[in-house]
PDB file of C-alpha atoms in Angstrom:
ATOM      1  CA  UNK L   1      99.611  75.544  96.667  1.00 56.00           C
ATOM      2  CA  UNK L   2     101.282  74.926 100.016  1.00 60.00           C
ATOM      3  CA  UNK L   3      99.686  72.203 102.113  1.00 65.00           C
ATOM      4  CA  UNK L   4     100.490  72.446 105.798  1.00 64.00           C
ATOM      5  CA  UNK L   5      99.667  69.557 108.115  1.00 62.00           C
ATOM      6  CA  UNK L   6      97.212  70.474 110.814  1.00 60.00           C
ATOM      7  CA  UNK L   7      97.536  69.019 114.256  1.00 63.00           C
ATOM      8  CA  UNK L   8      94.122  68.942 115.838  1.00 67.00           C
ATOM      9  CA  UNK L   9      94.064  66.771 118.930  1.00 69.00           C
ATOM     10  CA  UNK L  10      90.582  67.945 119.897  1.00 70.00           C
ATOM     11  CA  UNK L  11      88.921  65.913 117.163  1.00 78.00           C
ATOM     12  CA  UNK L  12      90.970  62.838 118.087  1.00 85.00           C
ATOM     13  CA  UNK L  13      89.932  63.129 121.723  1.00 86.00           C
ATOM     14  CA  UNK L  14      86.279  63.573 120.732  1.00 87.00           C
ATOM     15  CA  UNK L  15      86.393  60.550 118.432  1.00 87.00           C
ATOM     16  CA  UNK L  16      88.057  58.398 121.107  1.00 87.00           C
ATOM     17  CA  UNK L  17      85.502  59.519 123.697  1.00 85.00           C
ATOM     18  CA  UNK L  18      82.592  58.688 121.401  1.00 87.00           C
ATOM     19  CA  UNK L  19      83.987  55.230 120.704  1.00 86.00           C
ATOM     20  CA  UNK L  20      84.524  54.525 124.401  1.00 83.00           C
ATOM     21  CA  UNK L  21      81.054  55.769 125.369  1.00 82.00           C
ATOM     22  CA  UNK L  22      79.438  53.685 122.631  1.00 83.00           C
ATOM     23  CA  UNK L  23      80.930  50.524 124.117  1.00 82.00           C
ATOM     24  CA  UNK L  24      80.088  51.381 127.737  1.00 80.00           C
ATOM     25  CA  UNK L  25      77.757  49.114 129.683  1.00 84.00           C
ATOM     26  CA  UNK L  26      75.633  51.609 131.617  1.00 83.00           C
ATOM     27  CA  UNK L  27      73.715  48.927 133.561  1.00 88.00           C
ATOM     28  CA  UNK L  28      76.958  47.371 134.777  1.00 90.00           C
ATOM     29  CA  UNK L  29      78.395  50.778 135.600  1.00 88.00           C
ATOM     30  CA  UNK L  30      75.309  51.700 137.644  1.00 92.00           C
ATOM     31  CA  UNK L  31      75.472  48.349 139.461  1.00 94.00           C
ATOM     32  CA  UNK L  32      79.141  48.916 140.304  1.00 94.00           C
ATOM     33  CA  UNK L  33      78.463  52.475 141.500  1.00 95.00           C
ATOM     34  CA  UNK L  34      75.616  51.278 143.728  1.00 96.00           C
ATOM     35  CA  UNK L  35      77.817  48.584 145.276  1.00 97.00           C
ATOM     36  CA  UNK L  36      80.604  51.115 145.830  1.00 97.00           C
ATOM     37  CA  UNK L  37      78.247  53.544 147.599  1.00 98.00           C
ATOM     38  CA  UNK L  38      76.797  50.805 149.823  1.00 98.00           C
ATOM     39  CA  UNK L  39      80.263  49.472 150.629  1.00 98.00           C
ATOM     40  CA  UNK L  40      81.513  52.963 151.415  1.00 97.00           C
ATOM     41  CA  UNK L  41      78.562  53.552 153.737  1.00 98.00           C
ATOM     42  CA  UNK L  42      79.242  50.310 155.590  1.00 98.00           C
ATOM     43  CA  UNK L  43      82.936  51.177 155.918  1.00 98.00           C
ATOM     44  CA  UNK L  44      82.070  54.661 157.184  1.00 98.00           C
ATOM     45  CA  UNK L  45      79.706  53.181 159.773  1.00 98.00           C
ATOM     46  CA  UNK L  46      82.372  50.813 161.080  1.00 98.00           C
ATOM     47  CA  UNK L  47      84.970  53.605 161.124  1.00 98.00           C
ATOM     48  CA  UNK L  48      82.692  55.928 163.096  1.00 98.00           C
ATOM     49  CA  UNK L  49      81.836  53.131 165.552  1.00 98.00           C
ATOM     50  CA  UNK L  50      85.529  52.321 166.036  1.00 97.00           C
ATOM     51  CA  UNK L  51      86.377  55.991 166.645  1.00 97.00           C
ATOM     52  CA  UNK L  52      83.529  56.313 169.150  1.00 97.00           C
ATOM     53  CA  UNK L  53      84.587  53.188 171.041  1.00 96.00           C
ATOM     54  CA  UNK L  54      88.224  54.339 171.042  1.00 96.00           C
ATOM     55  CA  UNK L  55      87.274  57.721 172.556  1.00 95.00           C
ATOM     56  CA  UNK L  56      85.048  56.029 175.109  1.00 94.00           C
ATOM     57  CA  UNK L  57      87.839  53.597 176.049  1.00 93.00           C
ATOM     58  CA  UNK L  58      90.451  56.345 176.476  1.00 92.00           C
ATOM     59  CA  UNK L  59      88.091  58.407 178.665  1.00 91.00           C
ATOM     60  CA  UNK L  60      87.510  55.416 180.960  1.00 84.00           C
ATOM     61  CA  UNK L  61      91.234  55.183 181.806  1.00 72.00           C
TER      62      UNK L  61
END
């Protein structure tokens, strides 16, 4: 009987993914995502205000 080694990376990826997801802190991840969205919104607001003031300043010249 001839035994040939099989190379299946799909099962290794699935096993690694399951291990990583089992150790994931979903509450901490949600908290981080919420802070990132709020911070991004604040940054976007400042960026839009700066662009508006820059256009207004260049028109006044």
